[in-house]
Amino acid sequence: EVQLVESGGGLVKPGSSLKLSCVASGFTFSSYGMHWIRQAPKKGLEWIALIYYDSSNKYYADSVKGRFTISRDNSKNTLYLEMNSLRSEDTAMYYCAKGSLGYWGQGVMVTVSS
Amino acid sequence: DIVMTQAPLSVSVTPGESASISCRSSKSLLHSNGITYVYWYLQKPGKSPQLLIYRMSNLASGVPDRFSGSGSETDFTLKISRVEAEDVGIYYCGQLLENPYTFGAGTKLELK
């Protein structure tokens, strides 16, 4: 059974940094591209980052480009999202998702507020 | 960026009846490989989104065959026949043709 478990969220002040993790199981993690998608409270879905299976390519939404970094450690079956210079508009539930968004984690909440 | 426009924003359906949700993309989602990269997701209340339909018309694993997807290069439809209580939630279409991947605003399905 595919499982994706995010962690690392919390309440931080504007300008702060945070690093999210997503531990994968139930599939060959090193064979799939992985994504981060977020959802602001009461809002729709916003794709924010993709990393290829071998980390050879990374893509970002303009809203996070230059501030967020996606990475992975295939030896640990873990996906990461390093978030810097956080803003109030980054407040959202953050989901990791596998491949063609066929499986999603339960999400982790990030709140940016002073 | 490709804009995905859904309609209606909400729909109220009597259990046992059918419902249709439309989605239009600002650009053709038909790849040169013949695959149309539109996907449908359902987000049940308090839950993560789940995949219903992939590549326009393919039913995801474990999804009841009451759900079906169809369309052209830019106009797509999700149909739910015989709506049940468990179908309540917000339905999103999304395009995975090119970065940035984008989603429609969502259609909220409620029961009458």
PDB file of C-alpha atoms in Angstrom:
ATOM      1  CA  GLU A   1       0.000   0.000   0.000  1.00  0.00           C
ATOM      2  CA  VAL A   2       1.355   3.392  -0.996  1.00  0.00           C
ATOM      3  CA  GLN A   3       1.859   5.708   1.954  1.00  0.00           C
ATOM      4  CA  LEU A   4       3.131   9.278   2.036  1.00  0.00           C
ATOM      5  CA  VAL A   5       3.599  10.881   5.438  1.00  0.00           C
ATOM      6  CA  GLU A   6       4.467  14.562   5.703  1.00  0.00           C
ATOM      7  CA  SER A   7       5.975  16.254   8.731  1.00  0.00           C
ATOM      8  CA  GLY A   8       7.764  19.423   9.757  1.00  0.00           C
ATOM      9  CA  GLY A   9       4.966  21.946   9.633  1.00  0.00           C
ATOM     10  CA  GLY A  10       4.102  24.503  12.279  1.00  0.00           C
ATOM     11  CA  LEU A  11       3.643  28.153  13.178  1.00  0.00           C
ATOM     12  CA  VAL A  12       6.469  30.455  12.121  1.00  0.00           C
ATOM     13  CA  LYS A  13       7.019  34.184  11.786  1.00  0.00           C
ATOM     14  CA  PRO A  14       7.302  35.993   8.465  1.00  0.00           C
ATOM     15  CA  GLY A  15      10.828  35.799   7.098  1.00  0.00           C
ATOM     16  CA  SER A  16      11.499  32.483   8.820  1.00  0.00           C
ATOM     17  CA  SER A  17      12.512  29.150   7.344  1.00  0.00           C
ATOM     18  CA  LEU A  18      11.015  25.686   7.614  1.00  0.00           C
ATOM     19  CA  LYS A  19      11.808  22.290   6.136  1.00  0.00           C
ATOM     20  CA  LEU A  20       9.101  19.786   5.344  1.00  0.00           C
ATOM     21  CA  SER A  21       9.668  16.053   4.926  1.00  0.00           C
ATOM     22  CA  CYS A  22       7.616  13.375   3.209  1.00  0.00           C
ATOM     23  CA  VAL A  23       8.445   9.748   3.930  1.00  0.00           C
ATOM     24  CA  ALA A  24       7.287   7.333   1.251  1.00  0.00           C
ATOM     25  CA  SER A  25       6.561   3.620   1.457  1.00  0.00           C
ATOM     26  CA  GLY A  26       4.772   0.934  -0.517  1.00  0.00           C
ATOM     27  CA  PHE A  27       6.423   1.681  -3.846  1.00  0.00           C
ATOM     28  CA  THR A  28       9.866   2.095  -5.387  1.00  0.00           C
ATOM     29  CA  PHE A  29      10.434   5.712  -4.398  1.00  0.00           C
ATOM     30  CA  SER A  30      13.558   6.096  -6.543  1.00  0.00           C
ATOM     31  CA  SER A  31      11.549   5.390  -9.710  1.00  0.00           C
ATOM     32  CA  TYR A  32       9.031   8.236  -9.452  1.00  0.00           C
ATOM     33  CA  GLY A  33       8.931  11.962  -9.749  1.00  0.00           C
ATOM     34  CA  MET A  34       7.493  13.643  -6.682  1.00  0.00           C
ATOM     35  CA  HIS A  35       5.562  16.842  -6.113  1.00  0.00           C
ATOM     36  CA  TRP A  36       4.621  19.349  -3.471  1.00  0.00           C
ATOM     37  CA  ILE A  37       1.159  20.889  -3.718  1.00  0.00           C
ATOM     38  CA  ARG A  38      -0.392  23.315  -1.274  1.00  0.00           C
ATOM     39  CA  GLN A  39      -3.864  24.473  -0.350  1.00  0.00           C
ATOM     40  CA  ALA A  40      -4.454  27.737   1.468  1.00  0.00           C
ATOM     41  CA  PRO A  41      -7.329  27.681   3.970  1.00  0.00           C
ATOM     42  CA  LYS A  42     -10.672  27.415   2.181  1.00  0.00           C
ATOM     43  CA  LYS A  43      -8.909  27.734  -1.177  1.00  0.00           C
ATOM     44  CA  GLY A  44      -8.087  25.489  -4.123  1.00  0.00           C
ATOM     45  CA  LEU A  45      -5.032  23.465  -5.027  1.00  0.00           C
ATOM     46  CA  GLU A  46      -1.736  25.062  -6.036  1.00  0.00           C
ATOM     47  CA  TRP A  47       1.065  22.944  -7.456  1.00  0.00           C
ATOM     48  CA  ILE A  48       4.404  24.326  -6.249  1.00  0.00           C
ATOM     49  CA  ALA A  49       7.259  21.961  -7.065  1.00  0.00           C
ATOM     50  CA  LEU A  50       8.333  18.821  -8.918  1.00  0.00           C
ATOM     51  CA  ILE A  51      11.519  16.791  -8.699  1.00  0.00           C
ATOM     52  CA  TYR A  52      12.414  14.024 -11.109  1.00  0.00           C
ATOM     53  CA  TYR A  53      13.086  10.502  -9.838  1.00  0.00           C
ATOM     54  CA  ASP A  54      16.845  11.034 -10.003  1.00  0.00           C
ATOM     55  CA  SER A  55      16.859  14.740  -8.978  1.00  0.00           C
ATOM     56  CA  SER A  56      18.050  15.627 -12.496  1.00  0.00           C
ATOM     57  CA  ASN A  57      15.319  18.214 -12.951  1.00  0.00           C
ATOM     58  CA  LYS A  58      13.403  20.443 -10.595  1.00  0.00           C
ATOM     59  CA  TYR A  59      10.536  22.786 -11.399  1.00  0.00           C
ATOM     60  CA  TYR A  60       8.840  25.455  -9.315  1.00  0.00           C
ATOM     61  CA  ALA A  61       5.794  27.653  -9.399  1.00  0.00           C
ATOM     62  CA  ASP A  62       6.638  31.322  -9.816  1.00  0.00           C
ATOM     63  CA  SER A  63       5.102  32.015  -6.405  1.00  0.00           C
ATOM     64  CA  VAL A  64       7.881  30.064  -4.639  1.00  0.00           C
ATOM     65  CA  LYS A  65      10.773  30.186  -7.104  1.00  0.00           C
ATOM     66  CA  GLY A  66      13.962  31.402  -5.430  1.00  0.00           C
ATOM     67  CA  ARG A  67      12.547  30.855  -1.927  1.00  0.00           C
ATOM     68  CA  PHE A  68      11.666  27.149  -1.839  1.00  0.00           C
ATOM     69  CA  THR A  69      13.895  24.187  -2.709  1.00  0.00           C
ATOM     70  CA  ILE A  70      12.681  20.687  -3.420  1.00  0.00           C
ATOM     71  CA  SER A  71      15.050  17.777  -2.851  1.00  0.00           C
ATOM     72  CA  ARG A  72      14.999  14.068  -2.172  1.00  0.00           C
ATOM     73  CA  ASP A  73      17.066  11.309  -0.606  1.00  0.00           C
ATOM     74  CA  ASN A  74      16.304   8.064  -2.387  1.00  0.00           C
ATOM     75  CA  SER A  75      18.286   6.082   0.187  1.00  0.00           C
ATOM     76  CA  LYS A  76      15.831   7.280   2.830  1.00  0.00           C
ATOM     77  CA  ASN A  77      12.685   7.255   0.661  1.00  0.00           C
ATOM     78  CA  THR A  78      12.204  10.859   1.663  1.00  0.00           C
ATOM     79  CA  LEU A  79      11.154  14.004  -0.157  1.00  0.00           C
ATOM     80  CA  TYR A  80      11.905  17.461   1.232  1.00  0.00           C
ATOM     81  CA  LEU A  81      10.753  21.028   0.797  1.00  0.00           C
ATOM     82  CA  GLU A  82      12.993  23.702   2.226  1.00  0.00           C
ATOM     83  CA  MET A  83      11.085  26.959   2.586  1.00  0.00           C
ATOM     84  CA  ASN A  84      12.873  30.263   3.163  1.00  0.00           C
ATOM     85  CA  SER A  85      11.712  33.857   3.475  1.00  0.00           C
ATOM     86  CA  LEU A  86       8.247  32.678   4.403  1.00  0.00           C
ATOM     87  CA  ARG A  87       5.332  35.040   3.892  1.00  0.00           C
ATOM     88  CA  SER A  88       1.808  35.108   5.244  1.00  0.00           C
ATOM     89  CA  GLU A  89       0.553  34.010   1.831  1.00  0.00           C
ATOM     90  CA  ASP A  90       2.517  30.762   2.229  1.00  0.00           C
ATOM     91  CA  THR A  91       0.086  29.716   4.952  1.00  0.00           C
ATOM     92  CA  ALA A  92      -1.409  26.475   3.690  1.00  0.00           C
ATOM     93  CA  MET A  93      -1.721  22.739   3.983  1.00  0.00           C
ATOM     94  CA  TYR A  94       1.227  21.213   2.155  1.00  0.00           C
ATOM     95  CA  TYR A  95       0.831  17.861   0.444  1.00  0.00           C
ATOM     96  CA  CYS A  96       3.413  15.626  -1.161  1.00  0.00           C
ATOM     97  CA  ALA A  97       2.216  13.539  -4.090  1.00  0.00           C
ATOM     98  CA  LYS A  98       3.589  10.711  -6.180  1.00  0.00           C
ATOM     99  CA  GLY A  99       4.066  10.549  -9.915  1.00  0.00           C
ATOM    100  CA  SER A 100       1.012  11.801 -11.785  1.00  0.00           C
ATOM    101  CA  LEU A 101      -0.534  12.905  -8.492  1.00  0.00           C
ATOM    102  CA  GLY A 102      -2.041   9.468  -8.112  1.00  0.00           C
ATOM    103  CA  TYR A 103      -1.338   9.336  -4.393  1.00  0.00           C
ATOM    104  CA  TRP A 104      -1.254  12.179  -1.879  1.00  0.00           C
ATOM    105  CA  GLY A 105      -0.106  12.379   1.697  1.00  0.00           C
ATOM    106  CA  GLN A 106      -2.379  13.520   4.518  1.00  0.00           C
ATOM    107  CA  GLY A 107      -0.794  16.960   4.442  1.00  0.00           C
ATOM    108  CA  VAL A 108       1.048  19.131   6.937  1.00  0.00           C
ATOM    109  CA  MET A 109      -0.044  22.610   7.994  1.00  0.00           C
ATOM    110  CA  VAL A 110       2.256  25.591   7.719  1.00  0.00           C
ATOM    111  CA  THR A 111       1.124  28.851   9.297  1.00  0.00           C
ATOM    112  CA  VAL A 112       3.115  32.028   8.771  1.00  0.00           C
ATOM    113  CA  SER A 113       2.048  34.739  11.178  1.00  0.00           C
ATOM    114  CA  SER A 114       3.564  37.304  13.481  1.00  0.00           C
TER     115      SER A 114
ATOM    116  CA  ASP B   1       0.315  29.138 -17.632  1.00  0.00           C
ATOM    117  CA  ILE B   2      -2.611  26.934 -18.653  1.00  0.00           C
ATOM    118  CA  VAL B   3      -5.837  28.110 -17.059  1.00  0.00           C
ATOM    119  CA  MET B   4      -8.394  25.497 -16.062  1.00  0.00           C
ATOM    120  CA  THR B   5     -11.972  26.752 -15.778  1.00  0.00           C
ATOM    121  CA  GLN B   6     -14.570  24.601 -14.042  1.00  0.00           C
ATOM    122  CA  ALA B   7     -18.348  24.869 -14.081  1.00  0.00           C
ATOM    123  CA  PRO B   8     -20.508  24.948 -12.127  1.00  0.00           C
ATOM    124  CA  LEU B   9     -18.844  26.039  -8.881  1.00  0.00           C
ATOM    125  CA  SER B  10     -21.413  24.065  -6.958  1.00  0.00           C
ATOM    126  CA  VAL B  11     -23.997  21.440  -7.723  1.00  0.00           C
ATOM    127  CA  SER B  12     -26.755  19.914  -5.625  1.00  0.00           C
ATOM    128  CA  VAL B  13     -27.813  16.411  -6.586  1.00  0.00           C
ATOM    129  CA  THR B  14     -30.507  14.027  -5.418  1.00  0.00           C
ATOM    130  CA  PRO B  15     -29.000  10.659  -4.419  1.00  0.00           C
ATOM    131  CA  GLY B  16     -29.401   8.180  -7.242  1.00  0.00           C
ATOM    132  CA  GLU B  17     -29.382  10.851  -9.939  1.00  0.00           C
ATOM    133  CA  SER B  18     -26.452  11.796 -12.125  1.00  0.00           C
ATOM    134  CA  ALA B  19     -24.197  14.849 -12.134  1.00  0.00           C
ATOM    135  CA  SER B  20     -21.815  16.355 -14.649  1.00  0.00           C
ATOM    136  CA  ILE B  21     -18.938  18.745 -14.085  1.00  0.00           C
ATOM    137  CA  SER B  22     -17.257  20.625 -16.894  1.00  0.00           C
ATOM    138  CA  CYS B  23     -13.701  21.795 -17.219  1.00  0.00           C
ATOM    139  CA  ARG B  24     -12.137  23.873 -19.967  1.00  0.00           C
ATOM    140  CA  SER B  25      -8.445  24.448 -20.544  1.00  0.00           C
ATOM    141  CA  SER B  26      -6.919  27.558 -22.114  1.00  0.00           C
ATOM    142  CA  LYS B  27      -4.681  25.370 -24.270  1.00  0.00           C
ATOM    143  CA  SER B  28      -4.968  21.948 -25.846  1.00  0.00           C
ATOM    144  CA  LEU B  29      -4.022  19.215 -23.400  1.00  0.00           C
ATOM    145  CA  LEU B  30      -3.460  16.709 -26.186  1.00  0.00           C
ATOM    146  CA  HIS B  31       0.174  15.696 -26.325  1.00  0.00           C
ATOM    147  CA  SER B  32       1.844  14.585 -29.546  1.00  0.00           C
ATOM    148  CA  ASN B  33       1.902  11.066 -28.045  1.00  0.00           C
ATOM    149  CA  GLY B  34      -1.889  10.968 -28.300  1.00  0.00           C
ATOM    150  CA  ILE B  35      -2.505  11.263 -24.550  1.00  0.00           C
ATOM    151  CA  THR B  36      -4.677  14.017 -23.154  1.00  0.00           C
ATOM    152  CA  TYR B  37      -3.235  15.124 -19.832  1.00  0.00           C
ATOM    153  CA  VAL B  38      -6.334  16.062 -17.870  1.00  0.00           C
ATOM    154  CA  TYR B  39      -7.004  14.543 -14.469  1.00  0.00           C
ATOM    155  CA  TRP B  40      -9.918  14.620 -12.040  1.00  0.00           C
ATOM    156  CA  TYR B  41      -9.633  14.603  -8.247  1.00  0.00           C
ATOM    157  CA  LEU B  42     -12.115  14.470  -5.392  1.00  0.00           C
ATOM    158  CA  GLN B  43     -11.379  16.061  -2.051  1.00  0.00           C
ATOM    159  CA  LYS B  44     -13.759  14.718   0.542  1.00  0.00           C
ATOM    160  CA  PRO B  45     -14.380  16.907   3.602  1.00  0.00           C
ATOM    161  CA  GLY B  46     -11.284  17.041   5.793  1.00  0.00           C
ATOM    162  CA  LYS B  47      -9.317  14.697   3.547  1.00  0.00           C
ATOM    163  CA  SER B  48      -6.540  14.844   0.962  1.00  0.00           C
ATOM    164  CA  PRO B  49      -7.457  14.896  -2.709  1.00  0.00           C
ATOM    165  CA  GLN B  50      -7.801  11.489  -4.348  1.00  0.00           C
ATOM    166  CA  LEU B  51      -7.370  10.647  -7.996  1.00  0.00           C
ATOM    167  CA  LEU B  52     -10.541   9.648  -9.835  1.00  0.00           C
ATOM    168  CA  ILE B  53      -9.707   9.862 -13.536  1.00  0.00           C
ATOM    169  CA  TYR B  54      -6.334  10.062 -15.245  1.00  0.00           C
ATOM    170  CA  ARG B  55      -5.467  10.996 -18.822  1.00  0.00           C
ATOM    171  CA  MET B  56      -9.014  12.203 -19.479  1.00  0.00           C
ATOM    172  CA  SER B  57     -10.910   8.926 -19.438  1.00  0.00           C
ATOM    173  CA  ASN B  58      -9.079   6.293 -17.398  1.00  0.00           C
ATOM    174  CA  LEU B  59     -10.589   5.212 -14.102  1.00  0.00           C
ATOM    175  CA  ALA B  60      -8.111   5.183 -11.229  1.00  0.00           C
ATOM    176  CA  SER B  61      -7.709   2.026  -9.193  1.00  0.00           C
ATOM    177  CA  GLY B  62     -10.479   1.441  -6.693  1.00  0.00           C
ATOM    178  CA  VAL B  63     -12.744   4.151  -8.087  1.00  0.00           C
ATOM    179  CA  PRO B  64     -16.350   3.023  -8.730  1.00  0.00           C
ATOM    180  CA  ASP B  65     -17.347   2.773 -12.360  1.00  0.00           C
ATOM    181  CA  ARG B  66     -20.115   5.300 -11.656  1.00  0.00           C
ATOM    182  CA  PHE B  67     -17.401   7.833 -12.451  1.00  0.00           C
ATOM    183  CA  SER B  68     -16.387   8.501 -16.034  1.00  0.00           C
ATOM    184  CA  GLY B  69     -14.346  11.103 -17.874  1.00  0.00           C
ATOM    185  CA  SER B  70     -14.575  12.319 -21.438  1.00  0.00           C
ATOM    186  CA  GLY B  71     -13.726  15.264 -23.609  1.00  0.00           C
ATOM    187  CA  SER B  72     -11.822  16.806 -26.446  1.00  0.00           C
ATOM    188  CA  GLU B  73      -8.540  18.704 -26.527  1.00  0.00           C
ATOM    189  CA  THR B  74      -9.784  21.581 -24.404  1.00  0.00           C
ATOM    190  CA  ASP B  75     -13.222  20.666 -23.064  1.00  0.00           C
ATOM    191  CA  PHE B  76     -13.681  17.931 -20.519  1.00  0.00           C
ATOM    192  CA  THR B  77     -16.487  16.372 -18.522  1.00  0.00           C
ATOM    193  CA  LEU B  78     -16.628  14.307 -15.379  1.00  0.00           C
ATOM    194  CA  LYS B  79     -19.866  12.384 -15.062  1.00  0.00           C
ATOM    195  CA  ILE B  80     -21.091  10.741 -11.915  1.00  0.00           C
ATOM    196  CA  SER B  81     -23.997   8.410 -12.391  1.00  0.00           C
ATOM    197  CA  ARG B  82     -26.165   7.309  -9.470  1.00  0.00           C
ATOM    198  CA  VAL B  83     -24.686   9.802  -6.988  1.00  0.00           C
ATOM    199  CA  GLU B  84     -24.167   8.441  -3.485  1.00  0.00           C
ATOM    200  CA  ALA B  85     -23.567  10.103  -0.127  1.00  0.00           C
ATOM    201  CA  GLU B  86     -19.863   9.198  -0.275  1.00  0.00           C
ATOM    202  CA  ASP B  87     -19.472  11.331  -3.431  1.00  0.00           C
ATOM    203  CA  VAL B  88     -19.877  14.576  -1.489  1.00  0.00           C
ATOM    204  CA  GLY B  89     -16.883  16.875  -1.661  1.00  0.00           C
ATOM    205  CA  ILE B  90     -15.006  19.192  -3.978  1.00  0.00           C
ATOM    206  CA  TYR B  91     -14.051  18.007  -7.453  1.00  0.00           C
ATOM    207  CA  TYR B  92     -10.992  19.447  -9.182  1.00  0.00           C
ATOM    208  CA  CYS B  93      -9.778  19.073 -12.725  1.00  0.00           C
ATOM    209  CA  GLY B  94      -6.070  19.460 -13.296  1.00  0.00           C
ATOM    210  CA  GLN B  95      -3.649  19.541 -16.205  1.00  0.00           C
ATOM    211  CA  LEU B  96      -0.375  17.650 -16.075  1.00  0.00           C
ATOM    212  CA  LEU B  97       0.721  18.471 -19.600  1.00  0.00           C
ATOM    213  CA  GLU B  98       3.235  21.139 -18.718  1.00  0.00           C
ATOM    214  CA  ASN B  99       4.744  23.020 -15.816  1.00  0.00           C
ATOM    215  CA  PRO B 100       3.364  24.697 -13.892  1.00  0.00           C
ATOM    216  CA  TYR B 101       0.671  22.092 -13.374  1.00  0.00           C
ATOM    217  CA  THR B 102      -2.610  23.877 -12.753  1.00  0.00           C
ATOM    218  CA  PHE B 103      -6.020  23.069 -11.332  1.00  0.00           C
ATOM    219  CA  GLY B 104      -9.534  24.352 -11.721  1.00  0.00           C
ATOM    220  CA  ALA B 105     -11.132  26.250  -8.851  1.00  0.00           C
ATOM    221  CA  GLY B 106     -13.170  23.242  -7.839  1.00  0.00           C
ATOM    222  CA  THR B 107     -16.821  22.196  -7.943  1.00  0.00           C
ATOM    223  CA  LYS B 108     -18.576  21.494  -4.683  1.00  0.00           C
ATOM    224  CA  LEU B 109     -21.022  18.600  -4.862  1.00  0.00           C
ATOM    225  CA  GLU B 110     -23.747  18.452  -2.235  1.00  0.00           C
ATOM    226  CA  LEU B 111     -26.744  16.230  -1.790  1.00  0.00           C
ATOM    227  CA  LYS B 112     -30.301  17.531  -1.906  1.00  0.00           C
TER     228      LYS B 112
END
